[in-house]
Amino acid sequence: MSAKIKAFGEVMMRLEVPNYLKLEQTRNLNVSYSGTGVNVLSALSRFGHQTSLITKLPANSVGDAAIANIRSLGISTDDIVRGGDYVGLYFLEKGFHVRSTKVTYSNRQESSFCTSTLEDFPIASILKNTNMIHFCGISLAISENIREMTIEIARQAKQLGITIIFDCNYRPKLWNNEYMIARQSYMEMVKLADICFMSKRDAQFLLGMEEDNEDSDLSKVEELLKIVADEYDIQTIACTIRKERENLIIQGFIYHDGATCLSKEYVYKTLDRIGAGDGFASGIIHGLIHHFPIDEMIEFSTAASVLAHTTYGDTPVCSAEEIWSLVHQDMVDIER
Amino acid sequence: MSAKIKAFGEVMMRLEVPNYLKLEQTRNLNVSYSGTGVNVLSALSRFGHQTSLITKLPANSVGDAAIANIRSLGISTDDIVRGGDYVGLYFLEKGFHVRSTKVTYSNRQESSFCTSTLEDFPIASILKNTNMIHFCGISLAISENIREMTIEIARQAKQLGITIIFDCNYRPKLWNNEYMIARQSYMEMVKLADICFMSKRDAQFLLGMEEDNEDSDLSKVEELLKIVADEYDIQTIACTIRKERENLIIQGFIYHDGATCLSKEYVYKTLDRIGAGDGFASGIIHGLIHHFPIDEMIEFSTAASVLAHTTYGDTPVCSAEEIWSLVHQDMVDIER
Amino acid sequence: MSAKIKAFGEVMMRLEVPNYLKLEQTRNLNVSYSGTGVNVLSALSRFGHQTSLITKLPANSVGDAAIANIRSLGISTDDIVRGGDYVGLYFLEKGFHVRSTKVTYSNRQESSFCTSTLEDFPIASILKNTNMIHFCGISLAISENIREMTIEIARQAKQLGITIIFDCNYRPKLWNNEYMIARQSYMEMVKLADICFMSKRDAQFLLGMEEDNEDSDLSKVEELLKIVADEYDIQTIACTIRKERENLIIQGFIYHDGATCLSKEYVYKTLDRIGAGDGFASGIIHGLIHHFPIDEMIEFSTAASVLAHTTYGDTPVCSAEEIWSLVHQDMVDIER
Amino acid sequence: MSAKIKAFGEVMMRLEVPNYLKLEQTRNLNVSYSGTGVNVLSALSRFGHQTSLITKLPANSVGDAAIANIRSLGISTDDIVRGGDYVGLYFLEKGFHVRSTKVTYSNRQESSFCTSTLEDFPIASILKNTNMIHFCGISLAISENIREMTIEIARQAKQLGITIIFDCNYRPKLWNNEYMIARQSYMEMVKLADICFMSKRDAQFLLGMEEDNEDSDLSKVEELLKIVADEYDIQTIACTIRKERENLIIQGFIYHDGATCLSKEYVYKTLDRIGAGDGFASGIIHGLIHHFPIDEMIEFSTAASVLAHTTYGDTPVCSAEEIWSLVHQDMVDIER
Amino acid sequence: MSAKIKAFGEVMMRLEVPNYLKLEQTRNLNVSYSGTGVNVLSALSRFGHQTSLITKLPANSVGDAAIANIRSLGISTDDIVRGGDYVGLYFLEKGFHVRSTKVTYSNRQESSFCTSTLEDFPIASILKNTNMIHFCGISLAISENIREMTIEIARQAKQLGITIIFDCNYRPKLWNNEYMIARQSYMEMVKLADICFMSKRDAQFLLGMEEDNEDSDLSKVEELLKIVADEYDIQTIACTIRKERENLIIQGFIYHDGATCLSKEYVYKTLDRIGAGDGFASGIIHGLIHHFPIDEMIEFSTAASVLAHTTYGDTPVCSAEEIWSLVHQDMVDIER
Amino acid sequence: MSAKIKAFGEVMMRLEVPNYLKLEQTRNLNVSYSGTGVNVLSALSRFGHQTSLITKLPANSVGDAAIANIRSLGISTDDIVRGGDYVGLYFLEKGFHVRSTKVTYSNRQESSFCTSTLEDFPIASILKNTNMIHFCGISLAISENIREMTIEIARQAKQLGITIIFDCNYRPKLWNNEYMIARQSYMEMVKLADICFMSKRDAQFLLGMEEDNEDSDLSKVEELLKIVADEYDIQTIACTIRKERENLIIQGFIYHDGATCLSKEYVYKTLDRIGAGDGFASGIIHGLIHHFPIDEMIEFSTAASVLAHTTYGDTPVCSAEEIWSLVHQDMVDIER
């Protein structure tokens, strides 16, 4: 069973400092191209689905390189519009043990995507023949026109009966003090959404509650996400829960059609932290398409997230077979 | 005390994907040349023995590169015959934490070694002035002619009073369904062998028993290997036992002249997994040449194996001094 | 004007020794994936055409990597069949000045492509909606079944009115002594072809003439290719002519609908020699689709070839704009 | 004799694609930090002068890295102000033979420097104890506030008796259609300047003449630059003249105190093209400080430019000794 | 509050084998330049102090490279004298798990620094305008003239009221059997010192006691260092204590003005072991300058040492902010 | 026909700055191990001879790495003595076009080889079973004991009837002002030599004549070398002559048994300049062993030298087949 899934979102260039160096210590950077949409679609195309990214990239060498990279991941680039001037980019300095990983953005406000308008995209034709469409909360924050476009495209898609996927990804820093605008636009998107990725923190924000920092309080997560599901009438809500910094443990949670389910706890180790949440999301989406039982769905997606920690780059690159092997604990030392 | 040791076996090119990437994520590969014979002889030459590899390599750039590499390890290449067309090769994608290491072979059936015949090698002259000769069970599986050559060379060596070393290395996958041929040829080699490296799984196969998966059941290992030693009249049998996946613990076992001995348990961490068994084998052989007491023999060889996990490449590169330091627990943080 | 163009042919892994080293001097290799079909389609997709490769690749990491690479070039991989065991591969040691570039093949006879059969490919469905199809003479040499498949697919395509492109690429070494079989199969393909890439040497072979070595004898080239065009009823024949080793000069030649045309002479310098002929071929095909006047066609394709010498890898990566700039001599030192 | 020289200008991050690859072919970039000011000061500090850069850089990892890099070149960073958000950056794809080098800018309009204002800099204190100050024409183009600041700082410096150096570097592309504003501001700067770097094209622009493309017409260059010197009352004007693309020949020209002088012609080869003009400028400035005779001045600076083509990076790194060796033609093959 | 701190000591070239390889396995080395003085000053300059290194380096490419590197760290090179022939250098083979890190020195006895004499340095002018000066015990061992110079410069500095910092760094190997000379010169330096870095082993040596190996016996450390402080009249003595090899735990200890204080225990993981002690020392010095309370001083400096384990190179590169984050345990996974 | 050839000389570590960078611009160095003896023997072992290096290397990681490298070249390391402290090393900054290549030595006076004595080597046993022995003039300069050892070993070898090969390699810089000692020892070695490599400059020095700088004056070379051959009774003298810096042309000259011969002129381009003379020497030695006619001998050795310019590293790595191809001008573009 293969679905047609699209994602609307920005492609960023990632400039990674190698070997746990600081930027000032290196004369070399590793370059790749990613984004929530790219990451989720890459995983889904490995699971056998047809995927296509809706974005805007400049008609220059940087845009060409981004497109070649996205295409290599198995994602169609037919819905990518060319124009504007820049690709947003960020520098990644990987941490080591107690030293934090550091992300430094270069300006993205003027990127081709962030300056794009609804007129750039032939929305009607893009939404034809599409089963699902994915949006990311970061799109709500980066500029007013992208915020409006996101909501407008989601509306049009909803009317066409396309399943709306929304990953909250609420990042307070990006919103400065525009709390009310943020909450307002999040509420709109969540109302439109059929499938929602939302952490306890996201839920508190959405419900106008103050954050606490006990991320691992399971019953609280369950309680909150149920309230959100009820209030906003969402079919599926899911998230991962990370516990204790020293012993790295992750657990997946899903609310689906009134039922809830927790995955096993997984110890995880991190080769590359960024994009692990997108691995989880892709698992849930795949499970929903295939009507997995709720427990298989959460096990599969949590294992997908654990494996996404063990692969290089923002973008998940594991196959469904590899993920099932982890679920069934039949990983071997060397596969030969 | 320095012995003259030869090994008959294939040299493979190892094409390793760097930095825990997947093959599709890289444009660079690390290249080296290895094989059970190469690995064991490399270690033995570091322990002060004279070693020489018996194999066939093509008379082209790839063969030249393999030879330069083998020579750099301190192994004589005088017994290497040139001819045929190819060097067998495999791709290595290193795993990370729960993600498995993946080995993908390119075709080796047509390699110079696999298509070689007894006529290619001046066996009589090769076996002159040789104290020990090493064979690997993989040679029995790769082609009919290599299987026959292996047994024939072992027979001739036996008649000349040369000590026969046989590392079972039974890999069911390589045999497809030819179980009977496999067992038959293994039985012949084990009968000829003076020193045998054999896991519980190997022993069960040899004795026609079904495998179970409790690899760490020590008493079972001891019992089985004793039966094999009796039945096949082998002087020395040894193996390593790996316990529990999470807490990586390894322990060495030896049966020698009727006595058995277990090493201390070692926690190990892995920089490069492949070839760790060959490090163990080289330790046992070195110990037998020097008539180490049985407990020193098993400690030395287990420590050799632990250290082989901590060095890059298939081929062990630690000195006897480094190994003894680990046995005596007088490793330091920084040696300067 | 955008055409739908497919190519039938093998994908090879290229393992390149970096920095003009010999294989024995390196511990690193650069890996890429190419082939005549890949190269020509890559260039054509940059010129705005829809391209798709017809081949077979194994369902393992190596096949996955090849597919990701081909996809990144803008070529559809929908017609690629998965199965078989191996990807053919070759080692490339780049020469420097008087030192020759050296290509060493590893065995390709057992590759997924070389062992594929007509049954592997849904030919009828593949040829639907196709304007042109490209074949390479090397396919005739590598195995009997591929030879037969090549001719059979060309026949079926011809019947469907698809334009047949055939690049002779005659390599005597690949044929051993099977001269008659070679000539026979070349004659069949040339008869089917609408567009043919053929050097003087190829023409002499085809016409059963002995080779001479004066490659640069222009009038001879013209004369011979006209005879071939007449005899085999081919619409378009083209080739590049390289002159004198020291002063590297290249010139393009085309015979088209009875007329002939020579390009300007270009001095060329070589960053990467392999694939320069495929750059030329892609230029001719693009010119024919767009009905360029014959002189523009040959200038464009010769410039494409000159530029293909200046880019890394077997696969041409220059845009039509860059090629036209060279034709019009308005290249600048730095474009900013 | 050592002077105190400052430069006001932007620091850019250069992201260079290695090995003559295109951006889409690489997963690695070489990173360095440069700019006209950085380049000229780096050379001057190697010639024994005290140099300091006046610019603004963000207070983040990228700014830290730029500062460490500038400091390593021997330039004081005491006059660098920290703040703002970004460092401007560009991608460099090096050409090969007829393939052009391509520079693709990412947005610099919002860089820390481009958004800086006069209030950011303690101008009075910066200009204390300064003999010379360098400005670049690019600063006039990048934003209105930088244009105004440049002129204002030059005015204040002039009043303090500091020697004003102005490198025209007129880039029509950066000005879009604001021809009148451009000319107006150039006129102001040239009037303030004591030392001016100006090509024939720059002079034509400044004098309101139409450009022709015969860059190598020596008498025209001489004639024009004399007119400019007269009209704008400039003590020293200098430039390099590049001749014919195939045989790469460069020649230096200087007008100084009414006299003119041409250097020898130098054949040059290019390892890294960018920054060669800054090498020339640094030679002239050094010559003026040391009161070199006019012919030594132009030979030294032309040789400095030729050598700047042979070193990696935008920034000249040759010593005065190396430059004199080239002037005196006593370079050796190997210096040991 | 910013102090003026200088250090007298050698700069070494570090030639590091990458990727945990042995030297014989690599064809590439990473090069950097360090030394106790360089390391401590680098950290202090990041904390906002003015630093300058007093050393001698050859007037050749190697000296130039060392200077560029030191300057990039924010250290003034104005007090570096040029002359002599060589830079001392060492090879670093990083260990992995139980395999030890190995340092192999190339000859340093003839380095520019080791053969320098008091006449090389304008001591009076160097010591002007200096608040603190740092010496390392290694300088006492490397040659007689450096030993005498070290003591002489310390004496002159003491007379000028400059705070004397002395890091014992006693390395028995460097002294061969010259125990009495060693102890004598250590005693002189310790008498001059205001701030002393001294392990239990250093203290035992200084007090003429035999070493024991129980490094972690806290009460013993405290007792011994108090005796030393009393006997030699030192204001501040500090050291780190490492516990148990398996569970890597580090704890800082300080004696200051009669009071003692222990830091929290920190688990540490090691990216690069060398220079971690210099990170600790820089923390204490910074704390003393700022009159931190004794507990903050020891927490800050121990955290600085823990972080120095997590960064590449001998030289600490973390900011005070990063260190305080670790002290306050508010490190995050990803900082963006 | 295969000869047994040994060489007495130093092994140096070469630390090469990659990509035409200056040392201060790099954080990476390429490491290899070479020396006149290593270079000549490497070439000879490729030509099928048995070779062995006589030297001393330290018993540490650096010595191990040097030995592994020498062994990989096909040279026996059985005559290498272990001991002493250091391996001599030099930094190589490759020039580009008019920028000179720069070699910077680190101290070699204290290397294991330079501090070795006659007692270190079992000379009698080493010289057994040896046909030829090679010495380099640099050994005369580096230390008094090496100078004496060189002459003594040559004397003993001469008495045993071993062919003495001496490469003058006179480097005035190494001798400071000890002109008389230099000339004296050179005269002794030349008297002992059967085969001598000697440039015009070497000959002038030896004959006590003043140098002129017209290196390319062919008749002068011929005249001088004949005088030397007569005066010192040498069977074979050979050298290469380089002409004009711009058009790089090389020509070989040989005097043998009274006859002289010049090779063709070869244009050469340089990938790696160092060791080209050793390529030439190996060709002459090979030709003498095989009794090539004088013209073939000089063509082969000159072509060997030309090819040695085109390969990476000090050490020649081309086969006799490749060299003959160049002699016969049947090099191809791509060999496949």
PDB file of N, CA and C in Angstrom, chain F residues 278-302:
ATOM      1  N   ASP F 278      66.727  10.128  -8.576  1.00  0.00           N
ATOM      2  CA  ASP F 278      66.869   8.734  -8.150  1.00  0.00           C
ATOM      3  C   ASP F 278      66.229   7.788  -9.164  1.00  0.00           C
ATOM      4  N   GLY F 279      65.173   8.261  -9.823  1.00  0.00           N
ATOM      5  CA  GLY F 279      64.577   7.472 -10.912  1.00  0.00           C
ATOM      6  C   GLY F 279      65.591   7.270 -12.025  1.00  0.00           C
ATOM      7  N   PHE F 280      66.286   8.336 -12.347  1.00  0.00           N
ATOM      8  CA  PHE F 280      67.328   8.252 -13.384  1.00  0.00           C
ATOM      9  C   PHE F 280      68.403   7.241 -12.988  1.00  0.00           C
ATOM     10  N   ALA F 281      68.900   7.358 -11.767  1.00  0.00           N
ATOM     11  CA  ALA F 281      69.965   6.470 -11.297  1.00  0.00           C
ATOM     12  C   ALA F 281      69.539   5.003 -11.371  1.00  0.00           C
ATOM     13  N   SER F 282      68.304   4.748 -10.963  1.00  0.00           N
ATOM     14  CA  SER F 282      67.845   3.350 -10.974  1.00  0.00           C
ATOM     15  C   SER F 282      67.826   2.804 -12.398  1.00  0.00           C
ATOM     16  N   GLY F 283      67.520   3.646 -13.353  1.00  0.00           N
ATOM     17  CA  GLY F 283      67.490   3.208 -14.750  1.00  0.00           C
ATOM     18  C   GLY F 283      68.885   2.822 -15.243  1.00  0.00           C
ATOM     19  N   ILE F 284      69.874   3.628 -14.908  1.00  0.00           N
ATOM     20  CA  ILE F 284      71.258   3.321 -15.307  1.00  0.00           C
ATOM     21  C   ILE F 284      71.707   1.999 -14.679  1.00  0.00           C
ATOM     22  N   ILE F 285      71.438   1.850 -13.390  1.00  0.00           N
ATOM     23  CA  ILE F 285      71.866   0.620 -12.688  1.00  0.00           C
ATOM     24  C   ILE F 285      71.212  -0.608 -13.318  1.00  0.00           C
ATOM     25  N   HIS F 286      69.920  -0.496 -13.582  1.00  0.00           N
ATOM     26  CA  HIS F 286      69.196  -1.604 -14.214  1.00  0.00           C
ATOM     27  C   HIS F 286      69.802  -1.909 -15.581  1.00  0.00           C
ATOM     28  N   GLY F 287      70.098  -0.871 -16.341  1.00  0.00           N
ATOM     29  CA  GLY F 287      70.678  -1.059 -17.672  1.00  0.00           C
ATOM     30  C   GLY F 287      72.042  -1.730 -17.609  1.00  0.00           C
ATOM     31  N   LEU F 288      72.833  -1.348 -16.614  1.00  0.00           N
ATOM     32  CA  LEU F 288      74.165  -1.944 -16.482  1.00  0.00           C
ATOM     33  C   LEU F 288      74.058  -3.424 -16.118  1.00  0.00           C
ATOM     34  N   ILE F 289      73.146  -3.755 -15.227  1.00  0.00           N
ATOM     35  CA  ILE F 289      72.968  -5.167 -14.850  1.00  0.00           C
ATOM     36  C   ILE F 289      72.585  -5.999 -16.069  1.00  0.00           C
ATOM     37  N   HIS F 290      71.714  -5.438 -16.882  1.00  0.00           N
ATOM     38  CA  HIS F 290      71.217  -6.176 -18.050  1.00  0.00           C
ATOM     39  C   HIS F 290      72.069  -5.964 -19.298  1.00  0.00           C
ATOM     40  N   HIS F 291      73.199  -5.246 -19.155  1.00  0.00           N
ATOM     41  CA  HIS F 291      74.068  -4.981 -20.312  1.00  0.00           C
ATOM     42  C   HIS F 291      73.299  -4.407 -21.482  1.00  0.00           C
ATOM     43  N   PHE F 292      72.431  -3.432 -21.190  1.00  0.00           N
ATOM     44  CA  PHE F 292      71.759  -2.723 -22.292  1.00  0.00           C
ATOM     45  C   PHE F 292      72.815  -2.032 -23.151  1.00  0.00           C
ATOM     46  N   PRO F 293      72.607  -1.892 -24.454  1.00  0.00           N
ATOM     47  CA  PRO F 293      73.460  -1.014 -25.254  1.00  0.00           C
ATOM     48  C   PRO F 293      73.397   0.402 -24.667  1.00  0.00           C
ATOM     49  N   ILE F 294      74.431   1.149 -24.831  1.00  0.00           N
ATOM     50  CA  ILE F 294      74.543   2.459 -24.188  1.00  0.00           C
ATOM     51  C   ILE F 294      73.371   3.384 -24.515  1.00  0.00           C
ATOM     52  N   ASP F 295      72.880   3.351 -25.746  1.00  0.00           N
ATOM     53  CA  ASP F 295      71.779   4.259 -26.105  1.00  0.00           C
ATOM     54  C   ASP F 295      70.462   3.828 -25.454  1.00  0.00           C
ATOM     55  N   GLU F 296      70.254   2.527 -25.373  1.00  0.00           N
ATOM     56  CA  GLU F 296      69.039   2.055 -24.684  1.00  0.00           C
ATOM     57  C   GLU F 296      69.106   2.400 -23.201  1.00  0.00           C
ATOM     58  N   MET F 297      70.309   2.259 -22.664  1.00  0.00           N
ATOM     59  CA  MET F 297      70.523   2.538 -21.245  1.00  0.00           C
ATOM     60  C   MET F 297      70.146   3.989 -20.911  1.00  0.00           C
ATOM     61  N   ILE F 298      70.622   4.926 -21.750  1.00  0.00           N
ATOM     62  CA  ILE F 298      70.370   6.331 -21.439  1.00  0.00           C
ATOM     63  C   ILE F 298      68.913   6.704 -21.744  1.00  0.00           C
ATOM     64  N   GLU F 299      68.318   6.061 -22.762  1.00  0.00           N
ATOM     65  CA  GLU F 299      66.909   6.348 -23.039  1.00  0.00           C
ATOM     66  C   GLU F 299      66.024   5.828 -21.909  1.00  0.00           C
ATOM     67  N   PHE F 300      66.298   4.618 -21.472  1.00  0.00           N
ATOM     68  CA  PHE F 300      65.507   4.011 -20.402  1.00  0.00           C
ATOM     69  C   PHE F 300      65.592   4.843 -19.124  1.00  0.00           C
ATOM     70  N   SER F 301      66.805   5.242 -18.768  1.00  0.00           N
ATOM     71  CA  SER F 301      66.962   5.942 -17.494  1.00  0.00           C
ATOM     72  C   SER F 301      66.398   7.359 -17.569  1.00  0.00           C
ATOM     73  N   THR F 302      66.515   8.006 -18.720  1.00  0.00           N
ATOM     74  CA  THR F 302      65.944   9.344 -18.830  1.00  0.00           C
ATOM     75  C   THR F 302      64.420   9.266 -18.785  1.00  0.00           C
TER      76      THR F 302
END
